Amino acid sequence: MIDIKALYERPLTDLVFDAHKVHRENFNPNEIQASQLLSIKTGGCPENCSYCPQSAHYKTSVEKEALLSVEQIKASAIKAKEQGATRFCMGAAWREVKDGQQFDQVLETVREVKKLNLEVCCTLGMLNKAQAKKLKDAGLYAYNHNIDTSEGFYSEVISTRKFDERMNTIQNVRDAGLTVCTGGILGLGESDEDRISFLQTLSSLTPHPESVTINTLVKFEGTPLENNEEIDPSIIVRVIACARILMPKSMIRLSAGRNQRTRLEQFTCFFAGANSIFYGEKLLTSPNPETHTDKNMLRSLGLQVQQPHA
Ligand code: SAM
Ligand code: DTB
Ligand code: SF4
């Protein structure tokens, strides 16, 4: 058993050196997976996640919109593929999936996007076992459901649902034979102890999540966290390095917040074990680096975008 607190507290040079060795043993260190996000149902969410501009509890610049049509989503997926993405992730501002016409439409969308030979991912809120199975049968590859932070800090960030409910959905996803994508957000106001506990929860999932997503808080006016202190970039590197050592074979995505990161900071994250990014000028509701900016960055670092599976 790795002592996660001792790992997290190591001098950063030693930690990153070891993380990079683990990374090299398991991956091509010069290859990055490009995933593209699309918000298929924006805003008006009943949950009160204090970081989120899509929560109906806060007055933000994000307007509530209807579920996008299969055709609209397919067009976006085709564009994502043309830009070089190999994974396409559809997000909905739902607390949970409700059976009915909208879910059926999402299932139809999954079937259509799958035909494009993309890894199809969804993040739709909580799921029961039957819903997870329907998504799997429709051809879904991965389901994203974040634990966001430590169990202890969770209720400070969200009070409309419990940490355990998140863990339950992750189990339902696993039981349906889908791959698991989970992770969280740095910069919510959590302590080092919270980050250690967050890493502990993630790495105690068996098997490990195939994909670990590390976001940094994107601050939105109108949300309770709009004035949070900026995260120290070395903490992002530290968390990624720990995640790489603890979950050697998981893909680690440097997710939201890259627009606030310099090229060198991103390089350090890749060196420490991150090997996936979101591609495309928009995340769900907020800007991401422009594709040409990312292509220039990858070129300058000598990094290749992962090719589609055969
Ligand atoms: N409603 C579904 C849910 O919460 O599972 C899916 C969409 S939700 C927007 C997906 C994830 O986006 C959240 O779990 C959170 O980790 C991340 N996220 C939301 N707002 C963010 C922000 N302002 N900064 C960074 N990450 C954010
Ligand atoms: C994840 O961990 N990050 C993505 C994805 N999974 C769904 C979402 C980031 C959202 C950032 C804020 C926004 O654009 O609305
Ligand atoms: Fe809703 Fe997801 Fe935003 Fe929470 S993170 S308010 S569940 S869209």
XYZ file of C-alpha atoms and ligand atoms in Angstrom:
360
model
C 0.000 0.000 0.000
C 1.383 3.369 -0.997
C 1.299 6.005 1.746
C -0.515 8.701 -0.223
C 0.171 11.480 2.271
C 3.911 10.746 2.187
C 3.780 10.593 -1.622
C 1.929 13.913 -1.875
C 4.404 15.572 0.494
C 7.545 14.522 -1.363
C 9.804 17.183 -2.872
C 8.268 17.981 -6.258
C 11.443 17.061 -8.178
C 11.514 13.548 -6.721
C 7.778 13.107 -7.151
C 7.718 14.227 -10.792
C 10.838 12.209 -11.613
C 9.215 9.000 -10.352
C 5.866 9.827 -11.924
C 7.544 10.339 -15.277
C 9.295 6.961 -14.989
C 5.940 5.270 -14.304
C 4.414 7.186 -17.203
C 7.091 5.986 -19.639
C 6.720 2.381 -18.509
C 3.031 2.460 -19.400
C 2.552 4.956 -22.210
C 4.266 6.604 -25.120
C 5.246 9.864 -23.362
C 4.996 11.782 -26.634
C 1.383 10.908 -27.346
C -1.681 12.841 -26.179
C -5.315 11.837 -26.482
C -7.630 14.545 -27.792
C -11.192 14.479 -26.542
C -13.892 16.912 -27.566
C -16.756 18.101 -25.397
C -20.220 19.219 -26.356
C -22.917 20.503 -24.059
C -26.009 18.757 -25.432
C -28.336 20.178 -22.780
C -27.227 23.444 -21.230
C -28.263 25.215 -18.027
C -31.206 25.113 -15.645
C -29.760 22.271 -13.563
C -31.535 21.599 -10.229
C -28.246 20.807 -8.425
C -26.373 23.489 -6.494
C -22.731 22.629 -7.305
C -21.120 25.859 -6.191
C -18.633 25.999 -9.057
C -21.131 25.459 -11.846
C -22.581 28.161 -14.109
C -25.315 25.758 -15.225
C -26.930 25.456 -11.795
C -30.398 27.022 -11.644
C -29.509 28.188 -8.115
C -27.206 30.938 -9.417
C -27.641 33.851 -11.785
C -24.887 33.490 -14.393
C -24.460 34.340 -18.065
C -25.416 30.780 -19.038
C -28.952 30.527 -20.434
C -31.081 27.421 -20.244
C -31.389 25.595 -23.574
C -33.273 22.562 -24.905
C -31.652 19.206 -25.632
C -29.840 19.382 -28.979
C -31.146 17.201 -31.802
C -29.397 14.049 -32.986
C -28.468 15.868 -36.204
C -26.961 18.893 -34.415
C -24.844 16.641 -32.214
C -23.759 14.448 -35.090
C -22.606 17.499 -37.052
C -20.505 18.580 -34.088
C -19.017 15.092 -33.696
C -18.050 15.014 -37.388
C -16.275 18.348 -36.951
C -14.510 17.112 -33.809
C -13.255 14.083 -35.691
C -12.000 16.241 -38.562
C -10.020 18.287 -36.057
C -8.335 15.147 -34.748
C -10.362 14.193 -31.678
C -10.679 10.460 -30.988
C -13.149 10.778 -28.119
C -16.394 12.724 -28.092
C -18.027 13.550 -24.770
C -21.606 14.787 -24.479
C -22.603 16.639 -21.313
C -26.070 17.401 -19.980
C -26.972 19.729 -17.125
C -29.104 17.085 -15.437
C -29.098 15.936 -11.825
C -29.927 12.424 -13.047
C -31.143 10.633 -16.129
C -34.900 10.242 -16.319
C -36.357 7.499 -18.491
C -38.429 8.794 -21.374
C -38.209 10.586 -24.691
C -35.096 12.657 -23.868
C -33.097 9.652 -22.705
C -34.221 7.693 -25.772
C -32.971 10.559 -27.918
C -29.596 10.450 -26.165
C -29.420 6.688 -26.819
C -30.151 7.300 -30.496
C -27.423 9.966 -30.539
C -24.922 7.556 -28.990
C -25.719 4.994 -31.729
C -25.151 7.630 -34.419
C -21.900 9.055 -32.994
C -20.536 5.557 -32.504
C -20.846 4.990 -36.268
C -18.220 7.716 -36.733
C -15.641 5.451 -35.059
C -15.164 7.810 -32.134
C -14.959 6.734 -28.494
C -18.335 7.918 -27.290
C -18.593 9.320 -23.783
C -21.521 10.847 -21.894
C -21.889 12.763 -18.662
C -25.555 13.058 -17.800
C -25.637 13.018 -13.989
C -26.691 10.076 -11.863
C -27.655 6.801 -13.529
C -29.304 3.615 -12.314
C -28.111 0.173 -13.402
C -30.718 -0.252 -16.158
C -29.875 3.133 -17.673
C -26.149 2.348 -17.606
C -26.898 -0.926 -19.398
C -28.975 0.859 -22.064
C -26.112 3.259 -22.715
C -23.692 0.354 -22.997
C -26.008 -1.436 -25.435
C -26.281 1.727 -27.532
C -22.501 1.649 -27.982
C -21.313 4.050 -25.287
C -17.624 3.593 -24.475
C -17.160 5.712 -21.344
C -19.228 7.500 -18.742
C -17.896 10.562 -16.923
C -19.052 11.120 -13.366
C -16.782 13.159 -11.134
C -16.320 12.820 -7.389
C -15.050 16.409 -7.620
C -13.234 16.584 -4.267
C -12.737 14.723 -0.977
C -15.679 13.092 0.757
C -15.104 15.400 3.741
C -15.200 18.622 1.714
C -18.003 17.528 -0.616
C -20.903 18.949 1.385
C -19.223 22.382 1.406
C -19.368 22.392 -2.385
C -22.685 20.667 -3.132
C -25.575 20.077 -0.760
C -28.252 18.747 -3.126
C -26.666 15.294 -3.347
C -24.279 13.105 -1.391
C -20.803 11.855 -2.191
C -22.131 8.291 -1.817
C -24.654 8.868 -4.583
C -21.771 9.744 -6.911
C -19.944 6.567 -5.879
C -23.115 4.539 -6.538
C -23.416 5.802 -10.092
C -19.748 5.025 -10.710
C -20.439 1.466 -9.542
C -23.492 1.219 -11.835
C -21.346 2.386 -14.746
C -18.713 -0.214 -13.908
C -21.285 -2.994 -13.511
C -22.718 -2.239 -16.969
C -19.290 -2.846 -18.505
C -18.697 0.786 -19.444
C -15.315 2.368 -18.865
C -15.164 4.861 -16.019
C -14.025 8.464 -16.317
C -13.917 10.297 -13.007
C -11.935 12.948 -11.216
C -12.467 16.384 -9.853
C -11.677 20.049 -9.620
C -8.684 21.739 -7.986
C -9.142 25.226 -6.596
C -12.506 24.759 -4.911
C -10.956 25.900 -1.625
C -9.912 22.401 -0.593
C -6.896 21.681 1.613
C -3.931 19.402 0.926
C -5.643 16.815 3.161
C -8.698 16.995 0.896
C -6.558 16.437 -2.186
C -4.881 13.458 -0.519
C -8.286 12.012 0.383
C -9.546 12.680 -3.169
C -6.556 10.746 -4.573
C -7.169 7.986 -2.057
C -10.808 7.584 -3.159
C -9.939 7.594 -6.857
C -7.115 5.092 -6.521
C -9.132 2.757 -4.314
C -11.652 2.184 -7.101
C -11.122 -1.342 -8.440
C -10.324 -1.565 -11.213
C -8.883 1.932 -11.473
C -10.883 4.384 -13.568
C -9.727 4.085 -17.173
C -9.767 7.873 -17.351
C -8.990 10.363 -14.606
C -10.055 13.943 -15.216
C -8.276 16.779 -13.421
C -10.008 20.133 -13.819
C -9.042 23.423 -12.281
C -11.838 25.737 -11.297
C -13.077 27.967 -14.098
C -14.508 30.916 -12.170
C -17.926 32.138 -13.234
C -19.526 35.382 -12.142
C -22.648 34.678 -10.134
C -21.445 31.362 -8.646
C -20.447 31.160 -4.968
C -16.833 30.398 -5.957
C -16.420 33.338 -8.340
C -13.780 34.991 -6.135
C -11.830 31.893 -5.120
C -8.084 32.190 -4.877
C -6.130 30.994 -7.953
C -4.660 27.543 -7.570
C -0.873 27.341 -7.365
C 0.114 25.537 -10.612
C 2.623 23.382 -8.734
C -0.335 21.793 -6.926
C -1.822 20.713 -10.246
C 1.489 19.090 -11.150
C 1.714 17.454 -7.723
C -1.790 15.982 -7.981
C -1.182 14.705 -11.524
C 2.144 13.139 -10.516
C 0.506 11.376 -7.553
C -2.357 10.203 -9.762
C 0.136 8.796 -12.293
C 2.022 6.835 -9.618
C -1.187 5.616 -7.945
C -3.009 4.724 -11.187
C -0.184 3.807 -13.602
C -2.377 2.674 -16.486
C -5.156 5.273 -16.347
C -5.391 8.037 -18.903
C -5.062 11.355 -17.042
C -6.828 14.313 -18.594
C -5.669 17.863 -18.016
C -9.227 19.132 -18.350
C -10.948 22.465 -17.627
C -8.720 25.427 -16.863
C -6.084 25.034 -19.596
C -6.881 28.494 -20.873
C -5.393 29.822 -17.645
C -2.247 27.683 -17.967
C 0.932 28.629 -19.766
C 2.458 26.288 -22.309
C 5.242 25.487 -19.850
C 2.783 24.679 -17.074
C 0.939 22.339 -19.407
C 4.225 20.745 -20.454
C 5.049 20.102 -16.800
C 1.665 18.405 -16.369
C 2.346 16.198 -19.417
C 5.792 15.357 -18.062
C 4.250 14.432 -14.703
C 1.870 11.985 -16.374
C -1.083 13.773 -17.977
C -1.766 12.326 -21.422
C -5.123 13.641 -22.518
C -6.690 17.046 -23.139
C -9.957 18.523 -24.280
C -9.641 19.807 -27.806
C -11.808 22.479 -29.419
C -12.451 26.100 -28.570
C -15.223 25.369 -26.087
C -15.520 23.115 -23.046
C -19.208 22.907 -22.063
C -20.017 26.579 -21.598
C -16.596 28.189 -21.250
C -13.692 28.808 -23.627
C -10.875 26.329 -24.108
C -7.686 27.125 -26.080
C -8.311 27.487 -29.830
C -7.512 24.315 -31.781
C -4.740 26.022 -33.755
C -3.178 27.224 -30.470
C -3.213 23.666 -29.156
C -1.843 22.287 -32.403
C 1.016 24.795 -32.188
C 1.667 23.855 -28.584
C 1.727 20.131 -29.325
C 4.004 20.709 -32.301
C 6.418 22.812 -30.281
C 6.569 20.144 -27.587
C 6.941 17.348 -30.144
C 3.741 15.673 -28.958
C 1.555 13.623 -31.308
C -2.212 13.359 -31.078
C -3.261 9.758 -30.508
C -4.619 8.126 -33.679
C -8.093 6.556 -33.778
C -8.357 2.871 -32.882
C -8.646 0.543 -35.853
N -24.524 17.350 -14.728
C -23.636 16.277 -14.858
C -22.807 16.050 -13.617
O -22.632 16.934 -12.828
O -22.316 14.938 -13.469
C -22.690 16.402 -16.043
C -22.134 17.729 -16.442
S -21.117 18.548 -15.219
C -20.902 20.125 -15.912
C -19.563 17.701 -15.393
C -18.395 18.138 -14.560
O -17.905 19.388 -15.014
C -18.627 18.382 -13.085
O -18.656 17.202 -12.339
C -17.409 19.225 -12.719
O -16.358 18.401 -12.271
C -17.054 19.913 -14.027
N -17.243 21.373 -13.926
C -18.421 22.028 -13.903
N -18.228 23.352 -13.760
C -16.897 23.547 -13.662
C -16.078 24.695 -13.474
N -16.596 25.894 -13.310
N -14.741 24.521 -13.435
C -14.205 23.286 -13.579
N -14.928 22.167 -13.751
C -16.256 22.285 -13.786
C -14.744 17.007 -16.771
O -14.125 16.521 -15.830
N -14.590 18.247 -17.221
C -15.513 18.545 -18.279
C -16.172 17.177 -18.518
N -15.659 16.367 -17.476
C -17.620 17.060 -18.642
C -16.389 19.675 -17.986
C -15.657 20.961 -17.714
C -16.634 22.069 -17.590
C -15.986 23.402 -17.406
C -16.962 24.497 -17.271
C -17.805 24.768 -18.474
O -17.300 24.906 -19.603
O -19.025 24.875 -18.308
Fe -25.749 20.372 -12.638
Fe -23.586 18.975 -13.291
Fe -23.481 21.681 -13.031
Fe -23.782 20.200 -10.875
S -22.000 20.175 -12.252
S -24.958 22.036 -11.377
S -25.028 18.515 -11.645
S -24.608 20.529 -14.543
